[in-house]
PDB file of C-alpha atoms in Angstrom:
ATOM      1  CA  MET A  33     124.726 214.846  67.939  1.00  0.00           C
ATOM      2  CA  LYS A  34     124.679 218.909  66.952  1.00  0.00           C
ATOM      3  CA  LEU A  35     125.253 220.729  69.563  1.00  0.00           C
ATOM      4  CA  LYS A  36     124.188 224.797  69.846  1.00  0.00           C
ATOM      5  CA  ILE A  37     126.905 226.721  71.409  1.00  0.00           C
ATOM      6  CA  TYR A  38     127.347 230.133  73.053  1.00  0.00           C
ATOM      7  CA  GLN A  39     130.254 232.342  73.585  1.00  0.00           C
ATOM      8  CA  THR A  40     129.888 235.704  75.628  1.00  0.00           C
ATOM      9  CA  ILE A  41     132.103 238.535  74.298  1.00  0.00           C
ATOM     10  CA  ARG A  42     132.711 242.002  75.788  1.00  0.00           C
ATOM     11  CA  TYR A  43     130.611 244.765  74.208  1.00  0.00           C
ATOM     12  CA  TYR A  44     132.249 247.855  72.495  1.00  0.00           C
ATOM     13  CA  PRO A  45     130.137 249.953  70.704  1.00  0.00           C
ATOM     14  CA  GLU A  46     132.630 250.411  67.578  1.00  0.00           C
ATOM     15  CA  GLN A  47     132.171 246.490  66.946  1.00  0.00           C
ATOM     16  CA  THR A  48     129.956 245.537  63.943  1.00  0.00           C
ATOM     17  CA  GLU A  49     128.103 242.461  63.702  1.00  0.00           C
ATOM     18  CA  GLU A  50     130.225 241.670  60.647  1.00  0.00           C
ATOM     19  CA  ALA A  51     133.649 242.338  62.456  1.00  0.00           C
ATOM     20  CA  ILE A  52     132.474 240.121  65.159  1.00  0.00           C
ATOM     21  CA  LYS A  53     131.324 237.550  62.769  1.00  0.00           C
ATOM     22  CA  VAL A  54     134.777 237.483  60.900  1.00  0.00           C
ATOM     23  CA  GLY A  55     136.920 237.909  63.778  1.00  0.00           C
ATOM     24  CA  GLY A  56     135.233 235.498  66.256  1.00  0.00           C
ATOM     25  CA  PRO A  57     135.323 232.863  67.810  1.00  0.00           C
ATOM     26  CA  ILE A  58     137.463 234.520  70.511  1.00  0.00           C
ATOM     27  CA  HIS A  59     140.481 232.120  71.628  1.00  0.00           C
ATOM     28  CA  CYS A  60     141.083 232.002  75.345  1.00  0.00           C
ATOM     29  CA  ASN A  61     144.967 231.289  76.421  1.00  0.00           C
ATOM     30  CA  ASP A  62     145.035 233.217  79.637  1.00  0.00           C
ATOM     31  CA  GLU A  63     144.070 232.415  83.712  1.00  0.00           C
ATOM     32  CA  LEU A  64     140.322 231.948  82.588  1.00  0.00           C
ATOM     33  CA  ALA A  65     141.063 228.835  80.208  1.00  0.00           C
ATOM     34  CA  TRP A  66     140.456 226.381  83.031  1.00  0.00           C
ATOM     35  CA  LEU A  67     140.256 223.822  80.210  1.00  0.00           C
ATOM     36  CA  GLY A  68     143.546 225.019  78.982  1.00  0.00           C
ATOM     37  CA  LYS A  69     143.823 226.826  75.664  1.00  0.00           C
ATOM     38  CA  GLY A  70     141.079 227.216  73.335  1.00  0.00           C
ATOM     39  CA  HIS A  71     137.591 228.504  72.008  1.00  0.00           C
ATOM     40  CA  CYS A  72     135.467 228.313  74.801  1.00  0.00           C
ATOM     41  CA  PHE A  73     131.739 228.201  74.610  1.00  0.00           C
ATOM     42  CA  TRP A  74     128.678 227.623  77.037  1.00  0.00           C
ATOM     43  CA  ASP A  75     127.037 224.063  76.124  1.00  0.00           C
ATOM     44  CA  THR A  76     123.233 224.632  74.898  1.00  0.00           C
ATOM     45  CA  SER A  77     122.781 226.950  77.954  1.00  0.00           C
ATOM     46  CA  LEU A  78     121.622 230.469  76.945  1.00  0.00           C
ATOM     47  CA  GLU A  79     121.220 231.321  80.296  1.00  0.00           C
ATOM     48  CA  ASN A  80     124.985 230.971  81.503  1.00  0.00           C
ATOM     49  CA  ALA A  81     126.277 232.996  78.288  1.00  0.00           C
ATOM     50  CA  HIS A  82     124.335 235.514  79.609  1.00  0.00           C
ATOM     51  CA  TRP A  83     125.237 235.274  83.483  1.00  0.00           C
ATOM     52  CA  TRP A  84     128.588 235.321  82.287  1.00  0.00           C
ATOM     53  CA  GLY A  85     127.991 238.689  80.410  1.00  0.00           C
ATOM     54  CA  GLN A  86     126.617 240.252  83.606  1.00  0.00           C
ATOM     55  CA  VAL A  87     128.857 238.959  85.811  1.00  0.00           C
ATOM     56  CA  HIS A  88     132.534 239.040  84.067  1.00  0.00           C
ATOM     57  CA  TYR A  89     131.520 242.324  81.607  1.00  0.00           C
ATOM     58  CA  GLN A  90     129.079 244.156  83.460  1.00  0.00           C
ATOM     59  CA  ASN A  91     126.113 244.205  81.589  1.00  0.00           C
ATOM     60  CA  GLN A  92     127.839 244.906  78.359  1.00  0.00           C
ATOM     61  CA  TYR A  93     128.062 241.663  75.976  1.00  0.00           C
ATOM     62  CA  VAL A  94     127.281 240.179  73.179  1.00  0.00           C
ATOM     63  CA  VAL A  95     125.845 236.635  72.513  1.00  0.00           C
ATOM     64  CA  CYS A  96     127.201 234.429  69.958  1.00  0.00           C
ATOM     65  CA  GLN A  97     125.752 231.378  68.784  1.00  0.00           C
ATOM     66  CA  ALA A  98     127.254 228.636  66.615  1.00  0.00           C
ATOM     67  CA  GLU A  99     126.758 224.943  66.008  1.00  0.00           C
ATOM     68  CA  MET A 100     129.366 222.078  66.035  1.00  0.00           C
ATOM     69  CA  ASP A 101     129.232 218.268  65.777  1.00  0.00           C
ATOM     70  CA  PHE A 102     129.747 216.335  69.279  1.00  0.00           C
ATOM     71  CA  ASN A 103     130.905 212.589  69.873  1.00  0.00           C
ATOM     72  CA  TRP A 104     133.413 210.757  72.095  1.00  0.00           C
ATOM     73  CA  ASP A 105     135.813 210.460  69.240  1.00  0.00           C
ATOM     74  CA  THR A 106     136.172 214.491  68.965  1.00  0.00           C
ATOM     75  CA  CYS A 107     135.483 215.574  72.347  1.00  0.00           C
ATOM     76  CA  PHE A 108     137.302 214.417  75.615  1.00  0.00           C
ATOM     77  CA  ASP A 109     133.822 214.474  77.329  1.00  0.00           C
ATOM     78  CA  LEU A 110     134.263 215.020  81.339  1.00  0.00           C
ATOM     79  CA  LEU A 111     130.686 215.701  81.925  1.00  0.00           C
ATOM     80  CA  GLY A 112     128.911 212.608  80.315  1.00  0.00           C
ATOM     81  CA  CYS A 113     131.307 210.196  79.146  1.00  0.00           C
ATOM     82  CA  VAL A 114     132.341 207.887  82.297  1.00  0.00           C
ATOM     83  CA  ALA A 115     135.444 206.082  80.473  1.00  0.00           C
ATOM     84  CA  HIS A 116     136.889 209.690  79.602  1.00  0.00           C
ATOM     85  CA  ARG A 117     136.253 210.871  83.376  1.00  0.00           C
ATOM     86  CA  ALA A 118     137.550 207.544  84.961  1.00  0.00           C
ATOM     87  CA  TRP A 119     140.849 207.673  82.353  1.00  0.00           C
ATOM     88  CA  PHE A 120     141.134 211.508  83.165  1.00  0.00           C
ATOM     89  CA  MET A 121     141.265 210.699  87.250  1.00  0.00           C
ATOM     90  CA  GLU A 122     144.172 208.503  86.632  1.00  0.00           C
ATOM     91  CA  GLN A 123     146.236 210.771  85.321  1.00  0.00           C
ATOM     92  CA  ILE A 124     145.216 213.062  87.834  1.00  0.00           C
ATOM     93  CA  GLN A 125     146.353 210.557  90.713  1.00  0.00           C
ATOM     94  CA  LEU A 126     149.486 209.984  88.681  1.00  0.00           C
ATOM     95  CA  VAL A 127     150.542 213.764  88.838  1.00  0.00           C
ATOM     96  CA  LYS A 128     149.189 214.087  92.182  1.00  0.00           C
ATOM     97  CA  ALA A 129     151.215 210.977  93.360  1.00  0.00           C
ATOM     98  CA  GLN A 130     154.574 212.785  92.047  1.00  0.00           C
ATOM     99  CA  LEU A 131     153.623 216.319  93.655  1.00  0.00           C
ATOM    100  CA  GLY A 132     152.297 215.208  96.577  1.00  0.00           C
ATOM    101  CA  PRO A 133     149.430 215.881  98.411  1.00  0.00           C
ATOM    102  CA  GLN A 134     150.201 219.661  99.497  1.00  0.00           C
ATOM    103  CA  THR A 135     150.395 220.767  95.533  1.00  0.00           C
ATOM    104  CA  PRO A 136     147.573 221.235  94.095  1.00  0.00           C
ATOM    105  CA  VAL A 137     147.327 219.537  90.479  1.00  0.00           C
ATOM    106  CA  PRO A 138     146.998 222.595  87.615  1.00  0.00           C
ATOM    107  CA  ILE A 139     144.125 221.104  85.374  1.00  0.00           C
ATOM    108  CA  ALA A 140     144.596 223.433  82.591  1.00  0.00           C
ATOM    109  CA  GLN A 141     148.295 222.687  82.696  1.00  0.00           C
ATOM    110  CA  VAL A 142     148.064 218.793  82.932  1.00  0.00           C
ATOM    111  CA  LEU A 143     145.132 218.954  79.701  1.00  0.00           C
ATOM    112  CA  GLU A 144     148.023 220.895  77.951  1.00  0.00           C
ATOM    113  CA  MET A 145     150.562 218.218  78.651  1.00  0.00           C
ATOM    114  CA  LEU A 146     147.990 215.661  77.586  1.00  0.00           C
ATOM    115  CA  PHE A 147     147.367 217.566  73.820  1.00  0.00           C
ATOM    116  CA  ALA A 148     151.205 217.778  73.887  1.00  0.00           C
ATOM    117  CA  ILE A 149     151.117 213.885  72.818  1.00  0.00           C
ATOM    118  CA  PRO A 150     150.165 213.533  69.471  1.00  0.00           C
ATOM    119  CA  GLU A 151     147.639 210.473  70.267  1.00  0.00           C
ATOM    120  CA  PHE A 152     145.595 213.180  72.659  1.00  0.00           C
ATOM    121  CA  ASN A 153     143.900 214.189  69.139  1.00  0.00           C
ATOM    122  CA  PHE A 154     140.691 215.269  70.123  1.00  0.00           C
ATOM    123  CA  GLY A 155     139.165 218.510  69.155  1.00  0.00           C
ATOM    124  CA  ALA A 156     137.346 219.791  71.870  1.00  0.00           C
ATOM    125  CA  ILE A 157     136.731 219.323  75.973  1.00  0.00           C
ATOM    126  CA  ARG A 158     133.729 219.200  77.472  1.00  0.00           C
ATOM    127  CA  ALA A 159     133.376 219.723  81.469  1.00  0.00           C
ATOM    128  CA  ASN A 160     130.942 221.113  83.617  1.00  0.00           C
ATOM    129  CA  GLY A 161     132.647 223.433  86.437  1.00  0.00           C
ATOM    130  CA  LEU A 162     131.522 223.297  90.178  1.00  0.00           C
ATOM    131  CA  PRO A 163     132.475 225.999  92.122  1.00  0.00           C
ATOM    132  CA  VAL A 164     134.479 224.589  94.795  1.00  0.00           C
ATOM    133  CA  ALA A 165     133.675 227.021  97.959  1.00  0.00           C
ATOM    134  CA  ASP A 166     129.712 227.956  98.346  1.00  0.00           C
ATOM    135  CA  ARG A 167     128.902 224.738  96.462  1.00  0.00           C
ATOM    136  CA  PRO A 168     125.138 224.670  95.522  1.00  0.00           C
ATOM    137  CA  PRO A 169     123.120 222.673  96.865  1.00  0.00           C
ATOM    138  CA  ILE A 170     122.124 219.561  95.184  1.00  0.00           C
ATOM    139  CA  GLU A 171     118.696 219.885  94.223  1.00  0.00           C
ATOM    140  CA  SER A 172     117.376 216.273  93.015  1.00  0.00           C
ATOM    141  CA  VAL A 173     117.762 214.091  96.140  1.00  0.00           C
ATOM    142  CA  PHE A 174     116.396 210.628  96.209  1.00  0.00           C
ATOM    143  CA  PRO A 175     113.580 209.690  98.688  1.00  0.00           C
ATOM    144  CA  GLN A 176     115.937 208.333 101.433  1.00  0.00           C
ATOM    145  CA  GLY A 177     117.908 211.707 101.449  1.00  0.00           C
ATOM    146  CA  ARG A 178     121.109 209.979 100.913  1.00  0.00           C
ATOM    147  CA  TYR A 179     122.066 210.484  97.013  1.00  0.00           C
ATOM    148  CA  GLY A 180     121.107 212.566  94.415  1.00  0.00           C
ATOM    149  CA  ILE A 181     122.001 213.840  90.658  1.00  0.00           C
ATOM    150  CA  ASP A 182     124.033 216.989  90.206  1.00  0.00           C
ATOM    151  CA  LEU A 183     122.073 218.950  87.861  1.00  0.00           C
ATOM    152  CA  TYR A 184     124.256 222.131  88.589  1.00  0.00           C
ATOM    153  CA  ASN A 185     124.824 223.200  85.119  1.00  0.00           C
ATOM    154  CA  ARG A 186     128.029 225.556  84.122  1.00  0.00           C
ATOM    155  CA  THR A 187     128.667 223.149  81.128  1.00  0.00           C
ATOM    156  CA  GLN A 188     131.657 224.533  79.003  1.00  0.00           C
ATOM    157  CA  ILE A 189     133.097 223.401  75.778  1.00  0.00           C
ATOM    158  CA  CYS A 190     136.610 224.334  74.904  1.00  0.00           C
ATOM    159  CA  ILE A 191     137.414 223.798  71.430  1.00  0.00           C
ATOM    160  CA  ARG A 192     140.951 223.613  70.162  1.00  0.00           C
ATOM    161  CA  ASN A 193     140.235 222.271  66.710  1.00  0.00           C
ATOM    162  CA  LEU A 194     137.272 224.013  64.972  1.00  0.00           C
ATOM    163  CA  GLN A 195     137.596 222.035  62.042  1.00  0.00           C
ATOM    164  CA  LYS A 196     137.768 218.769  63.778  1.00  0.00           C
ATOM    165  CA  VAL A 197     134.392 219.423  65.431  1.00  0.00           C
ATOM    166  CA  ASN A 198     133.062 220.593  62.335  1.00  0.00           C
ATOM    167  CA  PHE A 199     132.224 224.406  63.724  1.00  0.00           C
ATOM    168  CA  ARG A 200     130.117 226.347  61.702  1.00  0.00           C
ATOM    169  CA  ASN A 201     127.243 229.149  61.809  1.00  0.00           C
ATOM    170  CA  PHE A 202     128.810 231.564  64.231  1.00  0.00           C
ATOM    171  CA  HIS A 203     126.510 234.851  64.637  1.00  0.00           C
ATOM    172  CA  VAL A 204     125.746 237.229  66.961  1.00  0.00           C
ATOM    173  CA  LEU A 205     122.355 236.098  69.180  1.00  0.00           C
ATOM    174  CA  ALA A 206     122.207 238.995  71.248  1.00  0.00           C
ATOM    175  CA  LYS A 207     123.683 242.341  72.277  1.00  0.00           C
ATOM    176  CA  VAL A 208     123.296 243.494  75.685  1.00  0.00           C
ATOM    177  CA  TYR A 209     124.235 247.111  76.637  1.00  0.00           C
ATOM    178  CA  PRO A 210     122.932 250.459  78.610  1.00  0.00           C
TER     179      PRO A 210
ATOM    180  CA  MET B  88     145.056 215.854  57.543  1.00  0.00           C
ATOM    181  CA  ALA B  89     144.761 211.912  57.650  1.00  0.00           C
ATOM    182  CA  THR B  90     146.051 211.964  60.896  1.00  0.00           C
ATOM    183  CA  GLN B  91     143.452 214.152  62.258  1.00  0.00           C
ATOM    184  CA  ASN B  92     140.761 211.395  61.412  1.00  0.00           C
ATOM    185  CA  ILE B  93     142.186 208.831  63.774  1.00  0.00           C
ATOM    186  CA  LYS B  94     140.400 208.101  67.176  1.00  0.00           C
ATOM    187  CA  PRO B  95     142.135 209.455  70.186  1.00  0.00           C
ATOM    188  CA  ASP B  96     144.036 206.074  71.786  1.00  0.00           C
ATOM    189  CA  LEU B  97     144.030 206.807  75.577  1.00  0.00           C
ATOM    190  CA  ASN B  98     145.414 203.925  76.061  1.00  0.00           C
ATOM    191  CA  ALA B  99     148.617 204.727  74.246  1.00  0.00           C
ATOM    192  CA  VAL B 100     148.400 208.462  75.684  1.00  0.00           C
ATOM    193  CA  GLY B 101     148.100 206.800  78.940  1.00  0.00           C
ATOM    194  CA  LYS B 102     151.434 204.592  78.900  1.00  0.00           C
ATOM    195  CA  GLN B 103     153.140 207.672  77.616  1.00  0.00           C
ATOM    196  CA  PHE B 104     152.116 210.052  80.088  1.00  0.00           C
ATOM    197  CA  SER B 105     152.610 207.756  82.676  1.00  0.00           C
ATOM    198  CA  ALA B 106     156.336 207.128  81.670  1.00  0.00           C
ATOM    199  CA  PHE B 107     156.559 211.027  81.314  1.00  0.00           C
ATOM    200  CA  VAL B 108     155.517 211.866  84.763  1.00  0.00           C
ATOM    201  CA  LYS B 109     157.275 209.230  86.654  1.00  0.00           C
ATOM    202  CA  GLY B 110     160.313 209.895  85.051  1.00  0.00           C
ATOM    203  CA  LYS B 111     160.509 213.280  86.592  1.00  0.00           C
ATOM    204  CA  THR B 112     161.192 214.577  90.215  1.00  0.00           C
ATOM    205  CA  LYS B 113     158.682 216.688  91.779  1.00  0.00           C
ATOM    206  CA  ASP B 114     160.818 219.747  91.026  1.00  0.00           C
ATOM    207  CA  GLU B 115     161.057 218.969  87.278  1.00  0.00           C
ATOM    208  CA  LEU B 116     157.383 217.827  86.936  1.00  0.00           C
ATOM    209  CA  LEU B 117     156.482 221.187  88.427  1.00  0.00           C
ATOM    210  CA  ALA B 118     158.522 223.152  85.931  1.00  0.00           C
ATOM    211  CA  GLU B 119     156.908 221.035  83.243  1.00  0.00           C
ATOM    212  CA  LEU B 120     153.558 221.969  84.082  1.00  0.00           C
ATOM    213  CA  GLN B 121     154.673 225.839  84.434  1.00  0.00           C
ATOM    214  CA  ALA B 122     156.124 225.556  81.239  1.00  0.00           C
ATOM    215  CA  MET B 123     152.744 224.808  79.997  1.00  0.00           C
ATOM    216  CA  GLY B 124     151.831 228.407  80.333  1.00  0.00           C
ATOM    217  CA  ASN B 125     149.619 230.683  82.593  1.00  0.00           C
ATOM    218  CA  VAL B 126     146.201 228.684  81.467  1.00  0.00           C
ATOM    219  CA  GLY B 127     143.839 228.109  84.310  1.00  0.00           C
ATOM    220  CA  ALA B 128     146.038 229.802  86.837  1.00  0.00           C
ATOM    221  CA  ALA B 129     144.467 231.844  89.757  1.00  0.00           C
ATOM    222  CA  GLY B 130     145.675 235.555  88.815  1.00  0.00           C
ATOM    223  CA  PRO B 131     144.709 239.077  89.756  1.00  0.00           C
ATOM    224  CA  SER B 132     142.476 240.465  87.507  1.00  0.00           C
ATOM    225  CA  LEU B 133     143.018 243.797  85.721  1.00  0.00           C
ATOM    226  CA  GLU B 134     140.981 245.468  88.008  1.00  0.00           C
ATOM    227  CA  GLN B 135     142.839 244.453  91.044  1.00  0.00           C
ATOM    228  CA  MET B 136     146.099 244.911  89.209  1.00  0.00           C
ATOM    229  CA  LEU B 137     144.483 248.827  88.986  1.00  0.00           C
ATOM    230  CA  VAL B 138     144.010 248.773  92.655  1.00  0.00           C
ATOM    231  CA  SER B 139     147.593 247.508  93.255  1.00  0.00           C
ATOM    232  CA  LEU B 140     148.980 249.731  90.594  1.00  0.00           C
ATOM    233  CA  ASP B 141     147.555 253.111  92.293  1.00  0.00           C
ATOM    234  CA  ALA B 142     148.399 251.866  95.828  1.00  0.00           C
ATOM    235  CA  LEU B 143     152.263 250.896  94.541  1.00  0.00           C
ATOM    236  CA  GLN B 144     152.424 254.563  93.062  1.00  0.00           C
ATOM    237  CA  ALA B 145     151.255 255.984  96.620  1.00  0.00           C
ATOM    238  CA  GLN B 146     153.108 254.026  98.689  1.00  0.00           C
ATOM    239  CA  ASP B 147     156.172 254.430  96.316  1.00  0.00           C
ATOM    240  CA  GLN B 148     157.727 251.099  97.545  1.00  0.00           C
ATOM    241  CA  GLY B 149     160.942 251.285  95.439  1.00  0.00           C
ATOM    242  CA  LEU B 150     162.359 250.162  92.150  1.00  0.00           C
ATOM    243  CA  GLN B 151     162.646 246.435  93.023  1.00  0.00           C
ATOM    244  CA  LYS B 152     158.880 246.014  93.635  1.00  0.00           C
ATOM    245  CA  THR B 153     157.868 248.110  91.078  1.00  0.00           C
ATOM    246  CA  GLN B 154     159.912 246.202  88.565  1.00  0.00           C
ATOM    247  CA  ALA B 155     158.423 242.908  89.599  1.00  0.00           C
ATOM    248  CA  PHE B 156     154.723 244.509  89.695  1.00  0.00           C
ATOM    249  CA  PHE B 157     155.533 245.804  86.092  1.00  0.00           C
ATOM    250  CA  GLY B 158     156.556 242.491  85.028  1.00  0.00           C
ATOM    251  CA  ALA B 159     153.224 240.914  85.939  1.00  0.00           C
ATOM    252  CA  LEU B 160     151.022 243.907  84.627  1.00  0.00           C
ATOM    253  CA  SER B 161     153.022 243.617  81.255  1.00  0.00           C
ATOM    254  CA  ASP B 162     151.858 239.846  81.179  1.00  0.00           C
ATOM    255  CA  GLN B 163     148.318 240.412  81.335  1.00  0.00           C
ATOM    256  CA  LEU B 164     148.585 243.477  79.109  1.00  0.00           C
ATOM    257  CA  THR B 165     150.215 241.177  76.197  1.00  0.00           C
ATOM    258  CA  GLN B 166     147.416 238.756  77.041  1.00  0.00           C
ATOM    259  CA  MET B 167     144.491 241.312  76.908  1.00  0.00           C
ATOM    260  CA  ILE B 168     144.750 243.973  74.664  1.00  0.00           C
ATOM    261  CA  PRO B 169     145.642 242.032  71.077  1.00  0.00           C
ATOM    262  CA  ARG B 170     142.710 239.841  72.344  1.00  0.00           C
ATOM    263  CA  GLY B 171     140.555 242.562  72.459  1.00  0.00           C
ATOM    264  CA  ASP B 172     139.305 241.757  75.775  1.00  0.00           C
ATOM    265  CA  LEU B 173     139.754 245.108  77.443  1.00  0.00           C
ATOM    266  CA  PRO B 174     137.997 248.220  76.791  1.00  0.00           C
ATOM    267  CA  PRO B 175     139.970 251.014  74.922  1.00  0.00           C
ATOM    268  CA  SER B 176     139.849 253.494  77.625  1.00  0.00           C
ATOM    269  CA  VAL B 177     140.533 251.218  80.518  1.00  0.00           C
ATOM    270  CA  ALA B 178     143.423 249.796  77.864  1.00  0.00           C
ATOM    271  CA  LYS B 179     144.805 253.188  77.354  1.00  0.00           C
ATOM    272  CA  ARG B 180     144.845 253.853  81.111  1.00  0.00           C
ATOM    273  CA  VAL B 181     146.857 250.937  82.214  1.00  0.00           C
ATOM    274  CA  TYR B 182     149.490 251.447  79.052  1.00  0.00           C
ATOM    275  CA  GLU B 183     150.032 254.905  80.040  1.00  0.00           C
ATOM    276  CA  ALA B 184     150.434 253.608  83.511  1.00  0.00           C
ATOM    277  CA  ALA B 185     152.663 251.031  82.516  1.00  0.00           C
ATOM    278  CA  ILE B 186     154.825 253.489  80.698  1.00  0.00           C
ATOM    279  CA  ALA B 187     155.279 255.587  83.681  1.00  0.00           C
ATOM    280  CA  LEU B 188     156.233 252.863  85.506  1.00  0.00           C
ATOM    281  CA  ARG B 189     158.923 251.715  83.715  1.00  0.00           C
ATOM    282  CA  LYS B 190     160.312 255.530  83.252  1.00  0.00           C
ATOM    283  CA  ALA B 191     159.861 255.621  86.928  1.00  0.00           C
ATOM    284  CA  ALA B 192     162.302 251.952  86.861  1.00  0.00           C
ATOM    285  CA  ASN B 193     164.776 253.524  84.202  1.00  0.00           C
ATOM    286  CA  LEU B 194     163.503 250.712  82.091  1.00  0.00           C
ATOM    287  CA  LYS B 195     163.161 251.568  78.001  1.00  0.00           C
ATOM    288  CA  PRO B 196     159.402 252.298  77.453  1.00  0.00           C
ATOM    289  CA  GLN B 197     157.370 249.547  75.504  1.00  0.00           C
ATOM    290  CA  THR B 198     156.283 251.025  71.840  1.00  0.00           C
ATOM    291  CA  GLU B 199     152.872 250.752  70.811  1.00  0.00           C
ATOM    292  CA  SER B 200     153.180 248.005  68.681  1.00  0.00           C
ATOM    293  CA  GLU B 201     154.542 245.833  71.813  1.00  0.00           C
ATOM    294  CA  ALA B 202     151.354 246.616  73.565  1.00  0.00           C
TER     295      ALA B 202
END
């Protein structure tokens, strides 16, 4: 399956589109890298890419678009693959059992540990980031009101190996600045 | 390149990861996790650090706290400036403040290339 993905970059007046294209995509390895080190993109949602630029780059940003191949052999999918989600939960519980209930499990570091194992050779991770505090209400509720489907979408893809997911066609889609 | 085409084996990974985790004490495991780097950790934003910097200078809290703060600031700069994820004007201000702090703390100033 082909996915369109979007990356938001802070805008600088001296940057040319060609420089962004040649220099990109941006690699993230700091405290914002909640899925571990890699190139972070928004999955499909252009709206999320603009939201990030508005909130984090004070409305001075560039949205880049690219394409990638997506499948469960190359992408560790914590959004859509039940097997991946269940397996990852087992690993988290394992770490939690060692650390104790009071110590939070650092997800990004656990993922880095997993990627240190050669057989964990995914090229990317996909996950939907949910806010822990002030979580938005579930909009799609079944008639009796006790269950619903969580359609809240802040889905990101963190690409660790660009070749492995056939990353291509990276280009500037929109510039937003005063 | 051939190994890159092998499908991830979650059973094998799970066994290795389980053996690794269970073989560590809590403190050893925490140390291993911390060794993975600052990824995904909740840390202060640059803006928050600038506010702290101003406050620290204003309060003149002494050398020890200045050094500790500079260490954190230096880590942030090391990651943010080369990545280009910082407006040049802000980067310059932070760099100058960092140099001033280092001088105040009698530390060797960082070179341009290091920053």
